[in-house]
PDB file of C-alpha atoms and ligand atoms in Angstrom:
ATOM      1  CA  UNK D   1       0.000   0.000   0.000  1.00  0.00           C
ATOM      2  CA  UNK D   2       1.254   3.389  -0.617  1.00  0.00           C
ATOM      3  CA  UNK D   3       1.228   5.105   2.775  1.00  0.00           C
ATOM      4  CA  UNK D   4      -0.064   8.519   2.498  1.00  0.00           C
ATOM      5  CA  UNK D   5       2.753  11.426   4.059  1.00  0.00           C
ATOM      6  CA  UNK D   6       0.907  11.901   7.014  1.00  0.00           C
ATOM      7  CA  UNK D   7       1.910   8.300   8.027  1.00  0.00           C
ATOM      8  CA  UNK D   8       6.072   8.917   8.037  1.00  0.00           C
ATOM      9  CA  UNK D   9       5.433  12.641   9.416  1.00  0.00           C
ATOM     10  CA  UNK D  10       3.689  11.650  12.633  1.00  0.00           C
ATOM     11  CA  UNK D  11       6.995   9.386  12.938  1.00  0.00           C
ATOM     12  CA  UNK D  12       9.175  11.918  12.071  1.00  0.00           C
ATOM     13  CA  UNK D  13       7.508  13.733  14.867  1.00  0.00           C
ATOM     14  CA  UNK D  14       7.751  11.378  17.051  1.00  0.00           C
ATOM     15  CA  UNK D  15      11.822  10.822  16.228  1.00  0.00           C
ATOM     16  CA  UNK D  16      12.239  14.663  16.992  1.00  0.00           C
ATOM     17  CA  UNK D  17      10.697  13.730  20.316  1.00  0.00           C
ATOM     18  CA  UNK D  18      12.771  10.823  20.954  1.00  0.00           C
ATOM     19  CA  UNK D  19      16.039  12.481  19.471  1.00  0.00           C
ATOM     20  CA  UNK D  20      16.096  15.498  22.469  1.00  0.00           C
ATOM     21  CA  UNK D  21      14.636  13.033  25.457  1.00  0.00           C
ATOM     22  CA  UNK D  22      17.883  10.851  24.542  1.00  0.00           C
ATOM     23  CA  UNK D  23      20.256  13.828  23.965  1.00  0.00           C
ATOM     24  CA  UNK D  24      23.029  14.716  26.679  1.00  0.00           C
ATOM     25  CA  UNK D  25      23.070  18.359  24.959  1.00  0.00           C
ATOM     26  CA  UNK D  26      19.295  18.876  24.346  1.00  0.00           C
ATOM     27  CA  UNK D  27      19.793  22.728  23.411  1.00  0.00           C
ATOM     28  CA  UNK D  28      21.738  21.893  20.935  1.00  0.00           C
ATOM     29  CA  UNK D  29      18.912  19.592  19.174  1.00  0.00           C
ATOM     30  CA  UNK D  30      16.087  22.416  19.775  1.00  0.00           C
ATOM     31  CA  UNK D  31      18.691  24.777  18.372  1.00  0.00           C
ATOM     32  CA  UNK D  32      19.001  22.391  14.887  1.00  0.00           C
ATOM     33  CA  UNK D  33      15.510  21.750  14.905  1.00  0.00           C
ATOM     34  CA  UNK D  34      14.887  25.524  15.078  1.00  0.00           C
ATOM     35  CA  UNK D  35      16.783  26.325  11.755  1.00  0.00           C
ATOM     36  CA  UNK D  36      14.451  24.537   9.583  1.00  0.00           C
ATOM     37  CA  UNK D  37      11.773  27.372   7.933  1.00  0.00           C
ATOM     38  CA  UNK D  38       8.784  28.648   9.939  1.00  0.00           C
ATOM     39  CA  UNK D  39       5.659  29.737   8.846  1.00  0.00           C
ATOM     40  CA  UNK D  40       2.597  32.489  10.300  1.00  0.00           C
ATOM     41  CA  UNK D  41       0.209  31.201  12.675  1.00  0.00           C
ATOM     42  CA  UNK D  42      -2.686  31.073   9.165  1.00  0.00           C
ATOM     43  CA  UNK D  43       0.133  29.167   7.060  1.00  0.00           C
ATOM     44  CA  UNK D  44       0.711  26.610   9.860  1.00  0.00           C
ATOM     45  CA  UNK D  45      -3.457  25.871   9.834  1.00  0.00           C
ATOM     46  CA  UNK D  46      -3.873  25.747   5.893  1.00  0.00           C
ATOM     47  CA  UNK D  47      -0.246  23.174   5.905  1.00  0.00           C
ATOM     48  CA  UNK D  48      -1.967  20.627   8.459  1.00  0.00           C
ATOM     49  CA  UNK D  49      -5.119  20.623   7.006  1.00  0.00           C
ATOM     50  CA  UNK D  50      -3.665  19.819   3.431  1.00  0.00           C
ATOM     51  CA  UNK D  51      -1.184  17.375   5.406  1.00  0.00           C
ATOM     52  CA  UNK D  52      -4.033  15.648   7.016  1.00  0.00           C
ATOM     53  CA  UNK D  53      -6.731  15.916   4.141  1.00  0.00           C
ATOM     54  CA  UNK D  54     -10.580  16.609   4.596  1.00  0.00           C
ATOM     55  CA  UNK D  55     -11.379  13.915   5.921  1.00  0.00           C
ATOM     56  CA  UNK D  56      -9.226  14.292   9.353  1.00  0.00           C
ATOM     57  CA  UNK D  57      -8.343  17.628   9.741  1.00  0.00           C
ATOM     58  CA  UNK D  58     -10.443  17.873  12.719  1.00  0.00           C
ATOM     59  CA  UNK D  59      -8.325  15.156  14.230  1.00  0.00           C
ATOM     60  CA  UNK D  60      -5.523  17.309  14.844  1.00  0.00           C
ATOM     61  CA  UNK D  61      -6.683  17.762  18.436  1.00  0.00           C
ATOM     62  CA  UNK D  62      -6.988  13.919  19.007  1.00  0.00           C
ATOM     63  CA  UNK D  63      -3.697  13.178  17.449  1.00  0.00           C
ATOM     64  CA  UNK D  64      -1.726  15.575  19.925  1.00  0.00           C
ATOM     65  CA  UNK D  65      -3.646  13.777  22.560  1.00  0.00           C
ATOM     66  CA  UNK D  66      -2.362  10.510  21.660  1.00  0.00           C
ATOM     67  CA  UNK D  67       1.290  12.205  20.872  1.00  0.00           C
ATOM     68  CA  UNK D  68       1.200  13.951  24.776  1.00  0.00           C
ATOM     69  CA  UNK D  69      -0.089  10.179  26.189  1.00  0.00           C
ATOM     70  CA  UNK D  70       3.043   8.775  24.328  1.00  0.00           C
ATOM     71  CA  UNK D  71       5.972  10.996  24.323  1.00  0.00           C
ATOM     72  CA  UNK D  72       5.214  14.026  26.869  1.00  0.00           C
ATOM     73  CA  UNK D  73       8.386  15.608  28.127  1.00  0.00           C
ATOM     74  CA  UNK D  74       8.498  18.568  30.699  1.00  0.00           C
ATOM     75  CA  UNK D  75      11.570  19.776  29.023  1.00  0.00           C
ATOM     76  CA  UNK D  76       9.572  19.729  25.531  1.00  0.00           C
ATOM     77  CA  UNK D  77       6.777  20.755  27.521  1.00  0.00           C
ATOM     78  CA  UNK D  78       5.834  23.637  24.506  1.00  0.00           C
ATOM     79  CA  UNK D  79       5.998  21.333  21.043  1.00  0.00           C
ATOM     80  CA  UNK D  80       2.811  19.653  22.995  1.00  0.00           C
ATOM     81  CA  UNK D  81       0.732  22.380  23.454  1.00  0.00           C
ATOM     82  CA  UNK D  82      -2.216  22.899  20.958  1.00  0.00           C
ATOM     83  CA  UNK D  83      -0.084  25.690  19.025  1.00  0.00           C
ATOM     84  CA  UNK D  84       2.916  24.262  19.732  1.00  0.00           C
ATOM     85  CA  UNK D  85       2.013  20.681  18.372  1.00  0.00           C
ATOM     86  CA  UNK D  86       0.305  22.580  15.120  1.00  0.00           C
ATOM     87  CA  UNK D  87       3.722  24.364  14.509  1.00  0.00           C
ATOM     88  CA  UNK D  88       5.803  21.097  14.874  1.00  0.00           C
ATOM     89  CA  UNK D  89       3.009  19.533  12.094  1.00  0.00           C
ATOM     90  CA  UNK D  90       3.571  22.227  10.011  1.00  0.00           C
ATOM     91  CA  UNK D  91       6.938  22.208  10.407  1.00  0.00           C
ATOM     92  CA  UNK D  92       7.180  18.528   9.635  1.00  0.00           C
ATOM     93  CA  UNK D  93       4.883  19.374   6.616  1.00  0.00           C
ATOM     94  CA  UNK D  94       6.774  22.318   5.034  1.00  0.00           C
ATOM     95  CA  UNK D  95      10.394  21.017   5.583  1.00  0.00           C
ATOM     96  CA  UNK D  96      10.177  16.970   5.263  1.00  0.00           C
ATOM     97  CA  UNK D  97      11.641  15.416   2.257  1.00  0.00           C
ATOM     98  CA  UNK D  98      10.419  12.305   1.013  1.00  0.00           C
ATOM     99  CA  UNK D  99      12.696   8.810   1.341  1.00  0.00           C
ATOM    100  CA  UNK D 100      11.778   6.389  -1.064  1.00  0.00           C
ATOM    101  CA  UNK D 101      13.882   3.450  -1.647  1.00  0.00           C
ATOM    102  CA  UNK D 102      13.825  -0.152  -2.790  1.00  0.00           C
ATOM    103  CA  UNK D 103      16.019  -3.077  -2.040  1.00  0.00           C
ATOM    104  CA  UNK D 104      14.746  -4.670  -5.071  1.00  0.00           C
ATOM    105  CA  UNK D 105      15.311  -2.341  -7.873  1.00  0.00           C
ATOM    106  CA  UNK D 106      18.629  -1.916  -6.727  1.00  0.00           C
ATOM    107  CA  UNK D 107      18.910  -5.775  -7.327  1.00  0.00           C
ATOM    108  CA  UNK D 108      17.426  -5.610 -10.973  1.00  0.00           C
ATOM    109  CA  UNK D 109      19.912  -2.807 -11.347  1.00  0.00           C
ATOM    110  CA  UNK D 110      22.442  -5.071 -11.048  1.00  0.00           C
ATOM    111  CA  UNK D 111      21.068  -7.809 -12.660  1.00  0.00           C
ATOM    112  CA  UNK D 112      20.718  -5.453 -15.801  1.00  0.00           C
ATOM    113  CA  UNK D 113      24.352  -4.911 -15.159  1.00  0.00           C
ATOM    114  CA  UNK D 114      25.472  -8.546 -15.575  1.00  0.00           C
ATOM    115  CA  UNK D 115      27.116  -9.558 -18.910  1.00  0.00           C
ATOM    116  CA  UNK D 116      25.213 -12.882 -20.035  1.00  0.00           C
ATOM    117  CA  UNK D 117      24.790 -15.229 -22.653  1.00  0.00           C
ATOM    118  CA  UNK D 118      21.711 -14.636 -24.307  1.00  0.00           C
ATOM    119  CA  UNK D 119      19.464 -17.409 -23.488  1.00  0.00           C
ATOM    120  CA  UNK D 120      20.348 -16.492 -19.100  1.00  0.00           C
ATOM    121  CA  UNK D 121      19.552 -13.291 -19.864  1.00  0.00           C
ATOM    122  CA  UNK D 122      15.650 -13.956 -21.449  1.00  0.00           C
ATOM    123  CA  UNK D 123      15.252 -16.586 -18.597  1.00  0.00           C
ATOM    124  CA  UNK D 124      16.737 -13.986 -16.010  1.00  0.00           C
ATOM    125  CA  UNK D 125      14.280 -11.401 -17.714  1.00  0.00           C
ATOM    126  CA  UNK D 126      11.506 -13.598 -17.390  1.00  0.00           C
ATOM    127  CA  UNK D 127      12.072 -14.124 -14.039  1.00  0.00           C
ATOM    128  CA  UNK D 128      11.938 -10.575 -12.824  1.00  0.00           C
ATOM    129  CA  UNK D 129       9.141  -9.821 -14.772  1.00  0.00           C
ATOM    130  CA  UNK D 130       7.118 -12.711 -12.919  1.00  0.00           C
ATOM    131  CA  UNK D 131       8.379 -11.755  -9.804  1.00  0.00           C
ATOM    132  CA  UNK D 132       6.812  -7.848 -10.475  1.00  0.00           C
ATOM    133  CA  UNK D 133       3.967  -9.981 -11.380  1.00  0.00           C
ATOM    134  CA  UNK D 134       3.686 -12.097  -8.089  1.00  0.00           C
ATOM    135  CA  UNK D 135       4.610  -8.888  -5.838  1.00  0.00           C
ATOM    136  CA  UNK D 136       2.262  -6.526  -6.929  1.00  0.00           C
ATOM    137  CA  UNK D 137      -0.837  -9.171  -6.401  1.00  0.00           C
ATOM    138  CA  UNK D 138      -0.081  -8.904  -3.070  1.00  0.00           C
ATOM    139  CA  UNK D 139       1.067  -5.349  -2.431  1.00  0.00           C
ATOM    140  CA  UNK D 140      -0.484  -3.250  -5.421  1.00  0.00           C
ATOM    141  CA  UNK D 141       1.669  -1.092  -7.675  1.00  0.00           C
ATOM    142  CA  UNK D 142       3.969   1.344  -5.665  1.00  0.00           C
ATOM    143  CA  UNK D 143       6.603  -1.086  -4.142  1.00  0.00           C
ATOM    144  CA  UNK D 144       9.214   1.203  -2.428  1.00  0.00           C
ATOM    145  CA  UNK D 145       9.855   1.518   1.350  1.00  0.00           C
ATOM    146  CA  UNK D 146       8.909   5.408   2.128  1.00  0.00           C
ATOM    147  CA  UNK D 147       9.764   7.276   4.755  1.00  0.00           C
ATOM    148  CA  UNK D 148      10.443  11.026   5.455  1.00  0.00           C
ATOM    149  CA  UNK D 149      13.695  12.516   6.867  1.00  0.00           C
ATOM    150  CA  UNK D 150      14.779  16.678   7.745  1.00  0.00           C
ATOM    151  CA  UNK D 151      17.757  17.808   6.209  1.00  0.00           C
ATOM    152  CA  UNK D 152      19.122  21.348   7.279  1.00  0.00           C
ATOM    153  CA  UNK D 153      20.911  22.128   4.261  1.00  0.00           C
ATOM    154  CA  UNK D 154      18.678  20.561   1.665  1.00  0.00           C
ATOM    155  CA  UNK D 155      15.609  22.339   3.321  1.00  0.00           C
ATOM    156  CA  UNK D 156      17.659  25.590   2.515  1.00  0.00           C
ATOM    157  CA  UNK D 157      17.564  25.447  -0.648  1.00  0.00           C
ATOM    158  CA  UNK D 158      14.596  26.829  -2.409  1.00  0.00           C
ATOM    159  CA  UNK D 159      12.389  26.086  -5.550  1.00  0.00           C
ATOM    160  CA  UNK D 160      12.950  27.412  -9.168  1.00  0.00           C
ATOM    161  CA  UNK D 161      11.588  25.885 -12.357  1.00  0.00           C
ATOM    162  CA  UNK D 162      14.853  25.883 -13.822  1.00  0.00           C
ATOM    163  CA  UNK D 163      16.623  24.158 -11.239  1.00  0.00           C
ATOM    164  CA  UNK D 164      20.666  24.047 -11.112  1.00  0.00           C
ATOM    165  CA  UNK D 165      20.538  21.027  -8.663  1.00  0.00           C
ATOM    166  CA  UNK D 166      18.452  17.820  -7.721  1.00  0.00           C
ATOM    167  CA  UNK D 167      18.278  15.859  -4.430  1.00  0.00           C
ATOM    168  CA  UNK D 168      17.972  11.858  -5.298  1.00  0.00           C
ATOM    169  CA  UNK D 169      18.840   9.043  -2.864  1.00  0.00           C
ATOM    170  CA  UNK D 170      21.514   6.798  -5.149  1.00  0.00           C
ATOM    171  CA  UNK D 171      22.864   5.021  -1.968  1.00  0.00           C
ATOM    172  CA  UNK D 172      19.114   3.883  -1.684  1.00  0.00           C
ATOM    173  CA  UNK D 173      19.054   4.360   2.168  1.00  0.00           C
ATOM    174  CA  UNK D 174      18.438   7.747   4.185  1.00  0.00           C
ATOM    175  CA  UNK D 175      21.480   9.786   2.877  1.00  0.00           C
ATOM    176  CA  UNK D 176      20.392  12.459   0.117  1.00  0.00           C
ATOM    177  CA  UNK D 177      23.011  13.962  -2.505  1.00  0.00           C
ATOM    178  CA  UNK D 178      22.305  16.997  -3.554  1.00  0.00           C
ATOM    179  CA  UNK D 179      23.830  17.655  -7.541  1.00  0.00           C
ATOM    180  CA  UNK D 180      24.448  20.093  -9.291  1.00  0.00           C
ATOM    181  CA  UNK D 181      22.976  20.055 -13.076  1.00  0.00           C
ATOM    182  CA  UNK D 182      25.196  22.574 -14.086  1.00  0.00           C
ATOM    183  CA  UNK D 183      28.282  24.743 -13.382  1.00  0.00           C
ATOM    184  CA  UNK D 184      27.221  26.817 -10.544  1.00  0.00           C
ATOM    185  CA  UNK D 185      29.076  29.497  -9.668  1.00  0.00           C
ATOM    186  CA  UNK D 186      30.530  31.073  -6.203  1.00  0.00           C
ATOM    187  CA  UNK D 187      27.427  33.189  -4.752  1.00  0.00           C
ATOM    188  CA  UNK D 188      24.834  31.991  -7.463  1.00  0.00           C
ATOM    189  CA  UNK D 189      21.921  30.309  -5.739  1.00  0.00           C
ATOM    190  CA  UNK D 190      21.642  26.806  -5.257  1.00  0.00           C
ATOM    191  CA  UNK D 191      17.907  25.806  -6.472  1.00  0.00           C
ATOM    192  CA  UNK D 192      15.954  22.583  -6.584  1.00  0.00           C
ATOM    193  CA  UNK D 193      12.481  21.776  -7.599  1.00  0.00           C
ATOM    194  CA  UNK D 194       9.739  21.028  -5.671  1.00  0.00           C
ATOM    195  CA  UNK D 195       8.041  20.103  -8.950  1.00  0.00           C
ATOM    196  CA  UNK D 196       8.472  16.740 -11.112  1.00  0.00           C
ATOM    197  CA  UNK D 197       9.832  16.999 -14.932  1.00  0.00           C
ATOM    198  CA  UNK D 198       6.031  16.934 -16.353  1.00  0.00           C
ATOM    199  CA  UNK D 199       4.610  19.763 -13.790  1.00  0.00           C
ATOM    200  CA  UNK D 200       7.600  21.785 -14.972  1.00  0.00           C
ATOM    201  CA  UNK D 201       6.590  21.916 -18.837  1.00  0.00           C
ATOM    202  CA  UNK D 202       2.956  22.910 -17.571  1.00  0.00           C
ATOM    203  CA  UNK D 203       2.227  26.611 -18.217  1.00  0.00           C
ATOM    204  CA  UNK D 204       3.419  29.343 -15.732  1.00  0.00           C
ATOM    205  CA  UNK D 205      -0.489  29.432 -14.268  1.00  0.00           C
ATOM    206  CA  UNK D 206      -0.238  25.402 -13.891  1.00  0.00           C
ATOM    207  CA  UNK D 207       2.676  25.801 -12.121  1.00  0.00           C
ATOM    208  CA  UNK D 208       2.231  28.393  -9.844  1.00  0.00           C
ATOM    209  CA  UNK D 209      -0.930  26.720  -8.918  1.00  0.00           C
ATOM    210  CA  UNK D 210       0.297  23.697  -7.914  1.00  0.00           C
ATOM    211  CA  UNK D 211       2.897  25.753  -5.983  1.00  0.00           C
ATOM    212  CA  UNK D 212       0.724  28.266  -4.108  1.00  0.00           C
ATOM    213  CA  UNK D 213      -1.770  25.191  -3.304  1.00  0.00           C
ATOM    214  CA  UNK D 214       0.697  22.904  -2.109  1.00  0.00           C
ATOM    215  CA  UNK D 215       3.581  25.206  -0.082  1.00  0.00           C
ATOM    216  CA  UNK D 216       2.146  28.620  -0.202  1.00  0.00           C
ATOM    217  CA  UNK D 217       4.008  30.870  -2.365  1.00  0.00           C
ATOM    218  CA  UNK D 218       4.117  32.288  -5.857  1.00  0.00           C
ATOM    219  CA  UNK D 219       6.886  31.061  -7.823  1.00  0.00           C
ATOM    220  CA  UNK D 220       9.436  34.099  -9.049  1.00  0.00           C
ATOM    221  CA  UNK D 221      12.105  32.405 -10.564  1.00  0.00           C
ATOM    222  CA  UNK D 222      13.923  33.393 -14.000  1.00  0.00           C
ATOM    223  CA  UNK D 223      11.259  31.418 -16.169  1.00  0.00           C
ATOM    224  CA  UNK D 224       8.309  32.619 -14.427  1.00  0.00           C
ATOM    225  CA  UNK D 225       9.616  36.259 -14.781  1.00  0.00           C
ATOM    226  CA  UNK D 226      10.155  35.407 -18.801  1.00  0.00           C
ATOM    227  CA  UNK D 227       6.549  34.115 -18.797  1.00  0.00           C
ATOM    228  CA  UNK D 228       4.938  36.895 -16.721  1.00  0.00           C
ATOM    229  CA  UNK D 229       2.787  38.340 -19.692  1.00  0.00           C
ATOM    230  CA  UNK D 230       1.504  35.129 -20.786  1.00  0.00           C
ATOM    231  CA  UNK D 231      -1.898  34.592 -20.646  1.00  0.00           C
ATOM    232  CA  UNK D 232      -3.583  32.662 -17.557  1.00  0.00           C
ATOM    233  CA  UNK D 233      -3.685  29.720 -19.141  1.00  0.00           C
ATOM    234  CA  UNK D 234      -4.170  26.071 -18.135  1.00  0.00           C
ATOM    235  CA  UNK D 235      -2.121  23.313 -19.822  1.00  0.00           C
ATOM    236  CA  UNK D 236      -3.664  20.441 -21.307  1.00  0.00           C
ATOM    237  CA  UNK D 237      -1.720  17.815 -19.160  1.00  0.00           C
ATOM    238  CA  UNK D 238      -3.382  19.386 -15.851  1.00  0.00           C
ATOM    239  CA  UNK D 239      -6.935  19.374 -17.860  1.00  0.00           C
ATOM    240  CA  UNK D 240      -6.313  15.861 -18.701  1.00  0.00           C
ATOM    241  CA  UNK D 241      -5.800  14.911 -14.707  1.00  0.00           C
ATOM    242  CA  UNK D 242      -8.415  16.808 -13.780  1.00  0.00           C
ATOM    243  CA  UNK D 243     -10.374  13.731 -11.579  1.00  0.00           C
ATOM    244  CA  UNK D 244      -6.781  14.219  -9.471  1.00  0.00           C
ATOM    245  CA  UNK D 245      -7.303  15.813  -6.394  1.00  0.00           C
ATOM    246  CA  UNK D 246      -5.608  18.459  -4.582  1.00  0.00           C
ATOM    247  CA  UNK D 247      -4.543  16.020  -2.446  1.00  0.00           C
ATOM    248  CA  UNK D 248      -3.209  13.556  -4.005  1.00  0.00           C
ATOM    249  CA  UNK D 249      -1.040  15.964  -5.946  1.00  0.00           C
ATOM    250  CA  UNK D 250       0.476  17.172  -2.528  1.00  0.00           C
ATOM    251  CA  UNK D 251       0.864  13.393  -1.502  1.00  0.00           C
ATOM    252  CA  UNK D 252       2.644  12.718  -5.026  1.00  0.00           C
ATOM    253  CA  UNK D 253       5.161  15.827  -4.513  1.00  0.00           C
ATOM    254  CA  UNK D 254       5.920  14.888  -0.764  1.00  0.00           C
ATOM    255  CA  UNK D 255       6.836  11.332  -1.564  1.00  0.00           C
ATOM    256  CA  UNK D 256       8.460  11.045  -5.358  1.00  0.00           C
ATOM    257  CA  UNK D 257      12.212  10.714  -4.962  1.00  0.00           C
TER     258      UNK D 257
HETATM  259 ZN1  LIG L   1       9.154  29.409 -11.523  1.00  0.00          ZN
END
C-alpha cells in the first residue's frame, strides 16, 4: 500500500521527540531543529489541514492527545501544546523530504548490469518480470519503502523551475546527494524543484498553482519572470488529470524521490 505522508510525518515527529529526550546536549537539538523554515500562525493551519486531508483535519486535536499520552516531556513541555504541536506539524509538513527506496530495484539494477549469454539473460528477464507480477498481487503497484527525513541544508535550498541542482537518494538508504545540473558558480543560488519533470513543462499558471496550493508561495524564478505576460492559461496535461485531487497531488510531490 502506498502510505499517504501523514503516516512517516507523525513518525518523524515522534523521532524529533525521541532524538532530544535521549540527547546529553538537548539545546543543541532544539537549536538544529529551530533552523528549519517557519511559517505564520494562518500558514501553519492551511499546511496541516492539506497534510491531514478533509477527511481528518479535525483530528488534529486527538492526534496531539495521543502524541502527549506517548511521548510528553516537561523539558519539551511547549511542542505539545495545541499551538505548539500545530507548529511542529507544520513544520514537519513544510520542511520533510520524502525517502523512497527499494532493495529490489537496486537488485534488478544489477542484474541489468550482468554480462550474459543470451538465453540467461531472457530466462533472467523472465524471471523478474514474474516476480513484479507475483509482488504486486499482493502489495499493489507502488513497491518502495517510504519514509520522510529533515535535512538542514537541503531544506535551505529553495524552488525554481529551472533548477541548477536535484536531491535523489543513489545510496538507496536515508542519505540524500544533492547535484548540481550545471556549473554553478561562487554566490549563485543553489535551487531545486519542488516540482516533477512533467509539472515543470505545464504553463506558468499550472505551475504556480500547484505551488501556491501545495507550499504557499508564488513562484518568481527566471522562467516565471520570462513568462509573466503570458496569458492565464491552463495546460492540457493538468486538464487531462483533472479527476486528481488536490490532495493527491500534494501526496505525489511529498513522496516522489
Ligand atoms: Zn518558476
Amino acid at each position: 500500500m502506498h502510505y499517504p505522508p501523514e503516516t512517516s510525518s507523525i513518525m518523524l515527529m515522534a523521532r524529533m521527540v525521541a532524538t532530544i529526550k535521549q540527547a546529553k546536549d538537548k539545546e543543541w537539538w532544539i537549536k538544529a531543529f529551530s533552523q528549519f523554515c517557519n511559517k505564520t500562525a494562518n500558514e501553519e493551519e492551511e499546511i496541516v489541514h492539506k497534510l491531514l486531508g478533509d477527511k481528518f483535519k479535525g483530528q488534529l486535536e486527538l492526534l496531539r492527545l495521543l502524541f502527549t499520552e506517548a511521548l510528553y516531556d516537561e523539558y519539551l513541555s511547549r511542542w505539545f501544546t495545541p499551538e505548539g504541536f500545530r507548529s511542529l506539524f507544520a513544520l514537519v509538513g513544510t520542511n520533510g523530504q520524502g525517502i523512497g527506496t527499494s532493495s529490489l530495484s537496486q537488485w534488478v539494477h544489477a542484474c541489468d548490469a550482468l554480462d550474459l549469454p543470451m538465453l540467461q539473460r531472457e530466462e533472467l528477464d523472465a524471471f523478474i518480470d514474474q516476480l513484479y507480477k507475483d509482488i504486486e498481487k499482493e502489495s499493489g503497484e507502488f513497491l518502495n519503502c517510504e519514509g520522510s527525513g529533515l535535512y538542514v541544508l537541503q531544506s535551505c535550498c529553495n524552488h525554481s523551475c529551472i533548477p541548477n541542482a536535484e536531491t535523489s537518494f543513489p545510496e538507496n538508504n536515508f542519505l540524500l546527494h544533492l547535484t548540481a545540473l550545471e556549473d554553478i558558480e561562487a554566490g549563485e543560488e543553489i535551487c531545486i524543484s519542488y516540482l516533477d519533470c512533467c509539472q515543470r513543462e505545464r504553463s506558468r499558471h499550472s505551475r504556480n498553482k500547484i505551488l501556491r496550493e501545495n507550499y504557499l508561495f508564488t513562484c518568481s524564478c527566471p522562467k516565471c519572470l520570462a513568462q509573466a505576460d503570458d496569458a492565464d492559461v491552463t495546460s492540457d496535461e493538468e486538464e487531462e488529470g483533472e479527476g486528481e485531487t488536490d490532495d493527491a497531488e500534494l501526496e505525489d510531490e511529498m513522496t516522489d524521490v
